[in-house]
Short mmCIF file of N, CA and C in Angstrom, two decimals:
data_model
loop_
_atom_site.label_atom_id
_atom_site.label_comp_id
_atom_site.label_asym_id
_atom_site.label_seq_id
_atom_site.Cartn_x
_atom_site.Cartn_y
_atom_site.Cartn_z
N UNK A 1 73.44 87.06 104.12
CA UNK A 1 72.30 86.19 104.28
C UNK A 1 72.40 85.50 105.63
N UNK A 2 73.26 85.00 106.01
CA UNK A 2 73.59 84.61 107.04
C UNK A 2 73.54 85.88 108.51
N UNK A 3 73.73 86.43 108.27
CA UNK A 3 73.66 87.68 109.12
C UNK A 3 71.95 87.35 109.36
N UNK A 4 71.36 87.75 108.33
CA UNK A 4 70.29 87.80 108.38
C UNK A 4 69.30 87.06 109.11
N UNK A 5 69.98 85.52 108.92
CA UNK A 5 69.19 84.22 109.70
C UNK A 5 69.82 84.34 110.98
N UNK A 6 70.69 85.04 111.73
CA UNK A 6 71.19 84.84 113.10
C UNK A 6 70.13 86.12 113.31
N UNK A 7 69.95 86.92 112.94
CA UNK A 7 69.49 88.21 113.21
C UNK A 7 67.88 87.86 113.39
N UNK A 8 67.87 86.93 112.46
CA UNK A 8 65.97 86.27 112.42
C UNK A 8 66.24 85.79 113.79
N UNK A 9 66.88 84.36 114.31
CA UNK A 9 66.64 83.86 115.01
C UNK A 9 66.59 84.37 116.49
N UNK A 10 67.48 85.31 116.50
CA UNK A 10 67.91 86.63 117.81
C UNK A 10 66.37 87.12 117.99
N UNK A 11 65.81 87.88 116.91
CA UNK A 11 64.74 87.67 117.45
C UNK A 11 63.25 87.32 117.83
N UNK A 12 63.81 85.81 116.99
CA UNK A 12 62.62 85.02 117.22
C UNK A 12 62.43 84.33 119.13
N UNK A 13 63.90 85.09 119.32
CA UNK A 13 64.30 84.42 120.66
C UNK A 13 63.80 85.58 121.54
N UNK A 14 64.26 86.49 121.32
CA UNK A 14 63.58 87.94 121.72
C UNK A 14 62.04 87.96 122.06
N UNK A 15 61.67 87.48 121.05
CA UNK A 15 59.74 87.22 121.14
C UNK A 15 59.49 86.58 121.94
N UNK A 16 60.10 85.53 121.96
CA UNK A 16 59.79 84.45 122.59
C UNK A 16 60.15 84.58 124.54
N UNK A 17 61.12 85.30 124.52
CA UNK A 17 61.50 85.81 125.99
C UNK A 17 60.62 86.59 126.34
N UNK A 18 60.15 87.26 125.63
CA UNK A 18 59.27 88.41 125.55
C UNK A 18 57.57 88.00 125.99
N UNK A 19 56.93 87.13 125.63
CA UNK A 19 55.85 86.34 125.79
C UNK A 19 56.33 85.88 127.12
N UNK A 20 57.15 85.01 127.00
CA UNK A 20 57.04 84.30 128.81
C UNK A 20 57.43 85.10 129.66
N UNK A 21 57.99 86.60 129.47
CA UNK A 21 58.18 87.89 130.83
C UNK A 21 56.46 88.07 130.87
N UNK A 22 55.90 88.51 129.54
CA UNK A 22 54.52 88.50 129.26
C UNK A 22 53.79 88.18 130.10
N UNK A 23 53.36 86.93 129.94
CA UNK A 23 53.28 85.42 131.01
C UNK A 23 53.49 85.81 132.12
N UNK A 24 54.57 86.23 132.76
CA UNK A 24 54.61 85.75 133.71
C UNK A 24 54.30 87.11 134.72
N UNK A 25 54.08 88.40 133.65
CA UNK A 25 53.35 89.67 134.21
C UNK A 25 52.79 89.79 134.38
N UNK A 26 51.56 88.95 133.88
CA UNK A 26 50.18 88.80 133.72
C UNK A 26 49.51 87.78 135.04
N UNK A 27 50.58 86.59 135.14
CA UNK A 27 50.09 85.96 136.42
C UNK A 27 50.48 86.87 137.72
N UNK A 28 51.49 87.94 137.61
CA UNK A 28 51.84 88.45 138.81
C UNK A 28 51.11 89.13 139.03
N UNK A 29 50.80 89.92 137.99
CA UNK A 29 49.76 91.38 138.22
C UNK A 29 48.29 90.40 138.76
N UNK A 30 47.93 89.09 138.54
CA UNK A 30 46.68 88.49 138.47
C UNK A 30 46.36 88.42 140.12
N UNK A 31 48.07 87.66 140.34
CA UNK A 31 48.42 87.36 142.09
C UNK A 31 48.21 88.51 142.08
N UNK A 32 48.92 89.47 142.27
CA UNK A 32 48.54 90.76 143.12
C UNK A 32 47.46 91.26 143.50
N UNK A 33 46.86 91.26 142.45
CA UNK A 33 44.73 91.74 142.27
C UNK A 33 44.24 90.79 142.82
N UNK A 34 44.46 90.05 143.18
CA UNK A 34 43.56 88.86 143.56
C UNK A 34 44.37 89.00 145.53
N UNK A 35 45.66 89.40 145.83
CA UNK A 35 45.80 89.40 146.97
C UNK A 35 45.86 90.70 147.83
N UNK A 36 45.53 92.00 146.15
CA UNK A 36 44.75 93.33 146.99
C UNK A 36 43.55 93.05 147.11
N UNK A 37 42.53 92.16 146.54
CA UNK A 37 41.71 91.88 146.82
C UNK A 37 41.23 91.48 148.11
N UNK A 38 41.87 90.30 148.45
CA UNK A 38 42.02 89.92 149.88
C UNK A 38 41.91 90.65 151.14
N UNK A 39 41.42 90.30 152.63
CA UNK A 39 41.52 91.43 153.07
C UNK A 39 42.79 91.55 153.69
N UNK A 40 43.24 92.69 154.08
CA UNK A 40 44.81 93.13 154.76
C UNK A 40 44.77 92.12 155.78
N UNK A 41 43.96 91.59 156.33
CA UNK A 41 44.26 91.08 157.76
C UNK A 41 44.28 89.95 157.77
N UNK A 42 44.19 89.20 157.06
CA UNK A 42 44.60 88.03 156.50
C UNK A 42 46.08 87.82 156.47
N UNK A 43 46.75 86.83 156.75
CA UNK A 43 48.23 86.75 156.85
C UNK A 43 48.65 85.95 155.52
N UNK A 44 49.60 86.39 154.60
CA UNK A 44 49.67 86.44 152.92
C UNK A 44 50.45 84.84 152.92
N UNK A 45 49.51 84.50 152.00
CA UNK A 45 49.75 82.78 152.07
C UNK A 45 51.22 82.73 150.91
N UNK A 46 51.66 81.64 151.54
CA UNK A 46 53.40 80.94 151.07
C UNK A 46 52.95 80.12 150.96
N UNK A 47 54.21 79.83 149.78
CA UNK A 47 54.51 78.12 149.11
C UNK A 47 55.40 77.85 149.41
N UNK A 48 55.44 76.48 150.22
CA UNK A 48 56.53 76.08 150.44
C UNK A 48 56.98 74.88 149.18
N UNK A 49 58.03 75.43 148.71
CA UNK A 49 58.89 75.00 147.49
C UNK A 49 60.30 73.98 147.81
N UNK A 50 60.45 72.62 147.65
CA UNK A 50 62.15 72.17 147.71
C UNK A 50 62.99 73.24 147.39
N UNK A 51 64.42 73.38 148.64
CA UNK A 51 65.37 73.93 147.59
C UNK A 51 65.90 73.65 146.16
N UNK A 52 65.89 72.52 146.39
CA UNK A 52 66.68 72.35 145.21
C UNK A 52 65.82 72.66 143.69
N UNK A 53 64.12 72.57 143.78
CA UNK A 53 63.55 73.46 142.89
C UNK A 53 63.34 74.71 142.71
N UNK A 54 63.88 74.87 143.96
CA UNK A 54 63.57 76.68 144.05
C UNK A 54 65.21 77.27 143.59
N UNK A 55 66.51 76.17 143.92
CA UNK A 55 67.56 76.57 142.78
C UNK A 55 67.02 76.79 141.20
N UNK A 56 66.74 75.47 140.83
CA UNK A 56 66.43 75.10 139.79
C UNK A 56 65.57 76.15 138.89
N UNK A 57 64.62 76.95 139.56
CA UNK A 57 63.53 78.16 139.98
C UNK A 57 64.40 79.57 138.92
N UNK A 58 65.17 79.81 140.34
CA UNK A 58 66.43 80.66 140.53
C UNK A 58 66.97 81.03 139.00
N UNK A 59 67.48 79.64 138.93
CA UNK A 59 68.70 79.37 137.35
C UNK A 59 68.02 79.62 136.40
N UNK A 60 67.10 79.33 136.16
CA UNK A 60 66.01 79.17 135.04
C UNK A 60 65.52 80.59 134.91
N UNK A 61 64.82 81.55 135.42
CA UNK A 61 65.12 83.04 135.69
C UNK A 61 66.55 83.64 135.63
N UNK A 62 67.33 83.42 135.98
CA UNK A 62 68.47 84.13 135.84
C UNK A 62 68.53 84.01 134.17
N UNK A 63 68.41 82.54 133.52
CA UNK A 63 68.69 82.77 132.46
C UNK A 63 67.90 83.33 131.59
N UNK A 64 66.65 83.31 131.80
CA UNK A 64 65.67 83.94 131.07
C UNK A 64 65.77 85.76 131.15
N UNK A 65 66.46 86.22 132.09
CA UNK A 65 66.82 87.65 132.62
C UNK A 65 67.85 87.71 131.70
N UNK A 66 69.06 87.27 131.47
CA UNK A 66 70.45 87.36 130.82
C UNK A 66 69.82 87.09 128.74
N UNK A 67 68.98 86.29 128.85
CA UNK A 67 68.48 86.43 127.40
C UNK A 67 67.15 87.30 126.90
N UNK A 68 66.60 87.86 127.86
CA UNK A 68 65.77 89.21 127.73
C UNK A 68 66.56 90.13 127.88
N UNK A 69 67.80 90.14 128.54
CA UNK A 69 68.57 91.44 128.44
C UNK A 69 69.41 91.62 127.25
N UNK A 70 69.78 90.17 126.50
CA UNK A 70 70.74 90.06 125.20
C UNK A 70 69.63 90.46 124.25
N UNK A 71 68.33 90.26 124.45
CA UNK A 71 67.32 90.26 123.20
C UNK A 71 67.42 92.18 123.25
N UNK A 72 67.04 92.46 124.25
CA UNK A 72 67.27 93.86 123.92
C UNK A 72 68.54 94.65 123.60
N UNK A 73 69.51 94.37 124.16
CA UNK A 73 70.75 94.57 123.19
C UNK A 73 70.61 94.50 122.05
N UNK A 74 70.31 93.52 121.31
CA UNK A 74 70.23 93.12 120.24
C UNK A 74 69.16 94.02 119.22
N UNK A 75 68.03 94.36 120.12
CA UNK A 75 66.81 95.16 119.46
C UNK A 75 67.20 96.57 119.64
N UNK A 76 68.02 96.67 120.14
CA UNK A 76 68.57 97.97 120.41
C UNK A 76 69.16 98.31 119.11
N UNK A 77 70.58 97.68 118.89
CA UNK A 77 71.22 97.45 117.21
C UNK A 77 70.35 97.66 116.42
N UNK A 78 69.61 96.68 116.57
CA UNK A 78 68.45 96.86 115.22
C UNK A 78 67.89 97.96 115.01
N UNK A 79 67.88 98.48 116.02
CA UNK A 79 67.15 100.01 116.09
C UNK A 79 67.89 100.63 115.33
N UNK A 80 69.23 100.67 115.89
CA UNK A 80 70.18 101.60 115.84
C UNK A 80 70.44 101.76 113.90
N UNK A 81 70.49 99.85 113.96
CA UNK A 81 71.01 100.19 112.42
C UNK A 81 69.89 100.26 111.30
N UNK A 82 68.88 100.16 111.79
CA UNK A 82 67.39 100.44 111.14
C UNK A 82 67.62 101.94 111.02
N UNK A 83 67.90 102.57 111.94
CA UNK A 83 67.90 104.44 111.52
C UNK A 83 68.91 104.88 110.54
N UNK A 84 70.35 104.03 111.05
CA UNK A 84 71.36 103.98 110.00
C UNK A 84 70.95 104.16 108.69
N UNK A 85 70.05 102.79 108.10
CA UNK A 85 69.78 102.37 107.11
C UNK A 85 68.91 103.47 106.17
N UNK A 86 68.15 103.68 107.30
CA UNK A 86 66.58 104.96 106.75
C UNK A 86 68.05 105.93 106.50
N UNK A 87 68.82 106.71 107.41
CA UNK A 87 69.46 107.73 106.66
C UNK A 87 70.48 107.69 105.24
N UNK A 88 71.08 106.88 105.50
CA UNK A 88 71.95 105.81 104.39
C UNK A 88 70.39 105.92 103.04
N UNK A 89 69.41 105.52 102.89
CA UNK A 89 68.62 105.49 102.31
C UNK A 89 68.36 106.91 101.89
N UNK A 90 67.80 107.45 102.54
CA UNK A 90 67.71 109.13 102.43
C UNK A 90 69.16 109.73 101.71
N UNK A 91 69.82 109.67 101.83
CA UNK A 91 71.26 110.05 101.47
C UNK A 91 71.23 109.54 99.87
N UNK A 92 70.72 108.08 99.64
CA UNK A 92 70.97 107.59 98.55
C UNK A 92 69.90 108.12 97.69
N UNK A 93 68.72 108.37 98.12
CA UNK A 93 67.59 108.98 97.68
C UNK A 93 68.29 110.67 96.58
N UNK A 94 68.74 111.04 97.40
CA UNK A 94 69.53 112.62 96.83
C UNK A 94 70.02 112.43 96.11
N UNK A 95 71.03 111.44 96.16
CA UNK A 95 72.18 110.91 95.28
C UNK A 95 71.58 110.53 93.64
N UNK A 96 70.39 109.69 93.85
CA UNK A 96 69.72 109.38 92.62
C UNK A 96 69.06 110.66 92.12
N UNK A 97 68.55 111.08 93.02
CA UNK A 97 67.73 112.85 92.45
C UNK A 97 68.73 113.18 91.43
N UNK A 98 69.87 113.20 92.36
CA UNK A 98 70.93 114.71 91.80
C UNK A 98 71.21 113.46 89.78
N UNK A 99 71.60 112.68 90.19
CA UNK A 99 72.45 111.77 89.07
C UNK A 99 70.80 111.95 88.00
N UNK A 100 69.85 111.58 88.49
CA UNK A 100 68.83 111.75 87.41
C UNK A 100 68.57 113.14 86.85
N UNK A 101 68.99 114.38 87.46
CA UNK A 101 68.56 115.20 86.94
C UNK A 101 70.63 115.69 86.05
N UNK A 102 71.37 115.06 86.35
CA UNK A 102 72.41 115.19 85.09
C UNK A 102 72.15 114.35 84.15
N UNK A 103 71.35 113.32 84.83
CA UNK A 103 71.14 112.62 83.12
C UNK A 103 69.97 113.04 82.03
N UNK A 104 69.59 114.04 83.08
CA UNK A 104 68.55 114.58 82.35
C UNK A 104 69.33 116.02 81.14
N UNK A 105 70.04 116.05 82.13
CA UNK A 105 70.66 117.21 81.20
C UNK A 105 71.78 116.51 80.03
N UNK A 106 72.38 115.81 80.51
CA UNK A 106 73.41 114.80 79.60
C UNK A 106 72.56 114.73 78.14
N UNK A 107 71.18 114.21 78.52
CA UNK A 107 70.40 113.50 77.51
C UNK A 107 69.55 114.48 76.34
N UNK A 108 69.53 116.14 77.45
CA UNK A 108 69.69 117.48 76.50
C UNK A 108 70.51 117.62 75.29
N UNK A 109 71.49 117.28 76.08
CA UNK A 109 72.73 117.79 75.92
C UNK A 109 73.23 116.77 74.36
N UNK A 110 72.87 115.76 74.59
CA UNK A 110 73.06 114.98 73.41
C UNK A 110 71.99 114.99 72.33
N UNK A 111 70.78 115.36 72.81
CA UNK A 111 69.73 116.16 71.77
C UNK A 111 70.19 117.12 70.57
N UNK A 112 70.98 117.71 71.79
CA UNK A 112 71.55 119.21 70.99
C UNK A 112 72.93 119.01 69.92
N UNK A 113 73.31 118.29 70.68
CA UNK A 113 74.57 117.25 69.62
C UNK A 113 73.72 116.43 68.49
N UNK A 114 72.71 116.06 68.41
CA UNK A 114 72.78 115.18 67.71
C UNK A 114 71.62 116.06 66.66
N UNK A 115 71.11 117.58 66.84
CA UNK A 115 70.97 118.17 65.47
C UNK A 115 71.85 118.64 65.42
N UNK A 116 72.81 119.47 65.75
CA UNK A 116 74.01 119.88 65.33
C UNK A 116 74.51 119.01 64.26
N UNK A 117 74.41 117.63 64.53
CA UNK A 117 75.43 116.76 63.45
C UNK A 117 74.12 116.53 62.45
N UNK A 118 73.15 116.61 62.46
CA UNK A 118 72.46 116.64 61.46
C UNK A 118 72.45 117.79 60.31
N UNK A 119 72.71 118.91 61.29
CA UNK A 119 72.41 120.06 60.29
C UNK A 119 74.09 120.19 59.65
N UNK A 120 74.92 119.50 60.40
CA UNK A 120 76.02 119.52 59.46
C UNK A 120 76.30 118.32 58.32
N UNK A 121 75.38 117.64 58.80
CA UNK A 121 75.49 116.57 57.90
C UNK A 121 74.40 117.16 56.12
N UNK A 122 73.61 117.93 56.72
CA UNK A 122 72.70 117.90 56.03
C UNK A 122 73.90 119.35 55.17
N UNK A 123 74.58 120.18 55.78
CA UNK A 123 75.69 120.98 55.06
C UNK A 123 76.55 120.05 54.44
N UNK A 124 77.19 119.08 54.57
CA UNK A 124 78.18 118.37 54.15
C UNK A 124 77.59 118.15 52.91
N UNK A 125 76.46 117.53 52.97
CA UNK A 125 75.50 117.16 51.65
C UNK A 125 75.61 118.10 50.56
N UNK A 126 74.71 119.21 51.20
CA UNK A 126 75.04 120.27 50.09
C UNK A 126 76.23 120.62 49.63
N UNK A 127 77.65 120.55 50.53
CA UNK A 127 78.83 120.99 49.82
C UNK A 127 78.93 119.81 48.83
N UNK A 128 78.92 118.75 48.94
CA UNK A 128 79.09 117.90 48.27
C UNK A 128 78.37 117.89 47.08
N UNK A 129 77.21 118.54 47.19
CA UNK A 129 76.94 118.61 45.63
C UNK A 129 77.20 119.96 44.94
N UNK A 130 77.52 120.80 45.54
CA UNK A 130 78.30 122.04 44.82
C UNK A 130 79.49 121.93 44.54
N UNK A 131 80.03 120.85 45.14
CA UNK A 131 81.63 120.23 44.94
C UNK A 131 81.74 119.69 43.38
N UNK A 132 79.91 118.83 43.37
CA UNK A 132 79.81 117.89 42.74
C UNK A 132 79.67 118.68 40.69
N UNK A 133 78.71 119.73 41.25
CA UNK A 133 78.78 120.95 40.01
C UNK A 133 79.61 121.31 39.82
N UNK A 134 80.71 121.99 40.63
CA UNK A 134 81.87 122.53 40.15
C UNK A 134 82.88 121.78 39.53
N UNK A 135 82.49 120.13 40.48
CA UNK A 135 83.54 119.42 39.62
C UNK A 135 83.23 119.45 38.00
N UNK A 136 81.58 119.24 37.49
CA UNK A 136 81.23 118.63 36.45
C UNK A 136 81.51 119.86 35.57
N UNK A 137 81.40 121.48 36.13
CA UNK A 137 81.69 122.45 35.54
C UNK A 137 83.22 122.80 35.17
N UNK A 138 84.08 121.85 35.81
CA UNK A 138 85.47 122.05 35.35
C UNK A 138 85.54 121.40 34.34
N UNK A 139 85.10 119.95 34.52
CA UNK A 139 85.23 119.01 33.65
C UNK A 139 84.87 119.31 32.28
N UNK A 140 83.48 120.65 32.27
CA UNK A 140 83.17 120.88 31.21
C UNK A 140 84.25 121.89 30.14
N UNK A 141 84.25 122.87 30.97
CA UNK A 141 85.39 123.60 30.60
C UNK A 141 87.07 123.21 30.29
N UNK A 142 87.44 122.17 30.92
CA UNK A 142 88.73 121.49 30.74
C UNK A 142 88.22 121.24 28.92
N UNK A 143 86.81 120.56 28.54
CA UNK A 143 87.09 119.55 27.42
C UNK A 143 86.78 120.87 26.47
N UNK A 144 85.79 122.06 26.90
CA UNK A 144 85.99 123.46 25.74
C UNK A 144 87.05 123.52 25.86
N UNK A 145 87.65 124.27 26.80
CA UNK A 145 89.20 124.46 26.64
C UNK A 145 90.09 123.59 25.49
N UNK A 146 90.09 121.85 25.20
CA UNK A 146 90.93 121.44 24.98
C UNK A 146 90.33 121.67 23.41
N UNK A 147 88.71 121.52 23.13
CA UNK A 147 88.06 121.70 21.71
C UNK A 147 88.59 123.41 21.63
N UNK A 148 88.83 124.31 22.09
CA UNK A 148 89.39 125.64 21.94
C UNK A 148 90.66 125.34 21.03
N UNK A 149 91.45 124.80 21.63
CA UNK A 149 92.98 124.45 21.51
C UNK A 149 93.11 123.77 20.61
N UNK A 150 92.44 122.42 19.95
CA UNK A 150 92.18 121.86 18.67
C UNK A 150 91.48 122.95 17.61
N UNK A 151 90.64 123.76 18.07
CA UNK A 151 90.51 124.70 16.96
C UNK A 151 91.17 125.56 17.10
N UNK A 152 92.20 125.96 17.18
CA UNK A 152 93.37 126.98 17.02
C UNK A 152 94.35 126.47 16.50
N UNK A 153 94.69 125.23 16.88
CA UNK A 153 95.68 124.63 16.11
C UNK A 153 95.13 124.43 14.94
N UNK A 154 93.54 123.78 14.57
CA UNK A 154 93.45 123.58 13.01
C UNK A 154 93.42 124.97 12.28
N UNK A 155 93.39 126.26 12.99
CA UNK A 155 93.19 127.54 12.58
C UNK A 155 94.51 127.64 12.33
N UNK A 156 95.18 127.56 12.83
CA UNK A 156 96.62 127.84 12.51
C UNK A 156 97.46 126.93 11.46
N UNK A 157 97.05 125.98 11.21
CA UNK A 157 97.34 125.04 10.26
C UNK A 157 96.72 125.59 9.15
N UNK A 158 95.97 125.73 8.88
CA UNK A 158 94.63 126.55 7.68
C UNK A 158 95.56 127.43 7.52
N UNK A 159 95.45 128.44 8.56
CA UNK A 159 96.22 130.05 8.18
C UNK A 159 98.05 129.48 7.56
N UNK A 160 98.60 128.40 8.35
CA UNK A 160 99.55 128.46 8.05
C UNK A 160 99.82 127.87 6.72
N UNK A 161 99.02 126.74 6.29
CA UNK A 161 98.64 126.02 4.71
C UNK A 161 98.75 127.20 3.83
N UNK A 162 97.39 127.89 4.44
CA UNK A 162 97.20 129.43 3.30
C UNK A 162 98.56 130.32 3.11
N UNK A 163 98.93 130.37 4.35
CA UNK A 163 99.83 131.46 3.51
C UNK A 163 100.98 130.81 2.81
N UNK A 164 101.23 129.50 3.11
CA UNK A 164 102.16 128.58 2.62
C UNK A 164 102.00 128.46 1.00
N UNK A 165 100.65 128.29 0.93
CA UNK A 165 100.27 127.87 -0.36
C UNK A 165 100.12 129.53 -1.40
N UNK A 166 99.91 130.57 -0.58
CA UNK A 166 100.19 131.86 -1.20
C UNK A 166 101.64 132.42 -1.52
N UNK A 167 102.26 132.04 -0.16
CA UNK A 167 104.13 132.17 -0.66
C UNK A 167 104.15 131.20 -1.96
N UNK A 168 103.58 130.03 -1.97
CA UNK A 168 104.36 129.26 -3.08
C UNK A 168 103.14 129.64 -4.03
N UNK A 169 102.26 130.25 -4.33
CA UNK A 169 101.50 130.65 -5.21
C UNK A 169 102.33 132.21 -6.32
N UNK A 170 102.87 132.74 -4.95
CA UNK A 170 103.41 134.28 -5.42
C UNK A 170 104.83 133.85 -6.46
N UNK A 171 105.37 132.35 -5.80
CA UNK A 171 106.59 132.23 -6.05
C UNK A 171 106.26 131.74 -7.62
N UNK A 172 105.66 130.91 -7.74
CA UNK A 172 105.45 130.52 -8.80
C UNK A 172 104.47 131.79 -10.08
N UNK A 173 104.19 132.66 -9.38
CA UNK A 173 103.70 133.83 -10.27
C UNK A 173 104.74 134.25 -10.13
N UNK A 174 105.59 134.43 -9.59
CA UNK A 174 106.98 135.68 -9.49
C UNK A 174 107.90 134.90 -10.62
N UNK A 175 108.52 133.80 -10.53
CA UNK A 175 108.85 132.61 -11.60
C UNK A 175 108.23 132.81 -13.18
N UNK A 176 106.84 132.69 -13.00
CA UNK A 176 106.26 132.68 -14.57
C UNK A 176 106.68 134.37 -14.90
N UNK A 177 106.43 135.33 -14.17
CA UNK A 177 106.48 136.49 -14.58
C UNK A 177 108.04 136.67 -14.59
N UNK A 178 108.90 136.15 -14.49
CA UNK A 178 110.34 136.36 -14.61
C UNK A 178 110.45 135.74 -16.12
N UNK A 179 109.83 134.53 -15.97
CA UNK A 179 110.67 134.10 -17.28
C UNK A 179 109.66 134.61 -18.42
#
């Protein structure tokens, strides 16, 4: 920021040198036209000036020469880093192209990720409920299975009663028919 306000004022100073060279081109070129005007044979009128204003004259030009020559230095830079800037700009211009068109693809790219996880999500689902049948289909079969196994054992208890009760049926006919 500061850069900036020395850089303002450089060349507000610049302008300003710039107007009074202006100025003072405008009265010369005015003298001149006005003393080509004149005729040649006329002998070209002088001012006689104090030295010490015509130092004073002198200094005052010199310095106005030394700060029209710093103003252009200065506008020179500006130039310089004004083109800088435009290419630096241009450069950054590409830079955003290129990065917008990976985010363009990135943002594909996560499109494509994000049915992928849908359609596996939407598989997970379904395993989960064929998980969910098979579980309920074990479950079913575990409790036939175990009603299987209770009726075999009461089958075998029956069969084994019966023939129990036929051994001791025979025994006791084998007994009466003995005695």
């Amino acid at each position: 920021m500061q850069k900036l306000r020395h850089t303002s004022k450089r060349l507000n100073l610049r302008l300003l040198c710039s107007a009074l060279l202006l100025v003072l081109f405008v009265c010369c070129s005015s003298m001149a036209l006005a003393a080509s005007q004149v005729d040649i044979s006329q002998p070209e009128p002088t001012i006689s000036v104090p030295l010490s204003d015509w130092n004073k004259l002198k200094e005052r030009l010199m310095i106005a020469d030394a700060s029209i020559e710093n103003s252009t230095k200065s506008l020179k830079q500006a130039d310089s880093l004004t083109v800088t800037q435009a290419t630096e700009l241009k450069e950054l211009r590409v830079i955003n192209s290129e990065r917008a068109k990976a985010l363009t693809e990135l943002r594909e790219i996560n499109e494509k990720q994000g049915q992928e996880l849908a359609k596996a999500s939407n598989k997970i689902t379904e395993q989960e409920q064929s998980l969910t049948l098979a579980s309920n289909s074990l479950d079913e079969l575990k409790n036939e299975i175990k009603n299987n196994r209770r009726t075999e054992q009461r089958l075998r208890r029956q069969r084994d009663t019966w023939a129990a009760g036929g051994v001791i049926g025979f025994l006791i006919g084998a007994a009466g028919a003995i005695r």
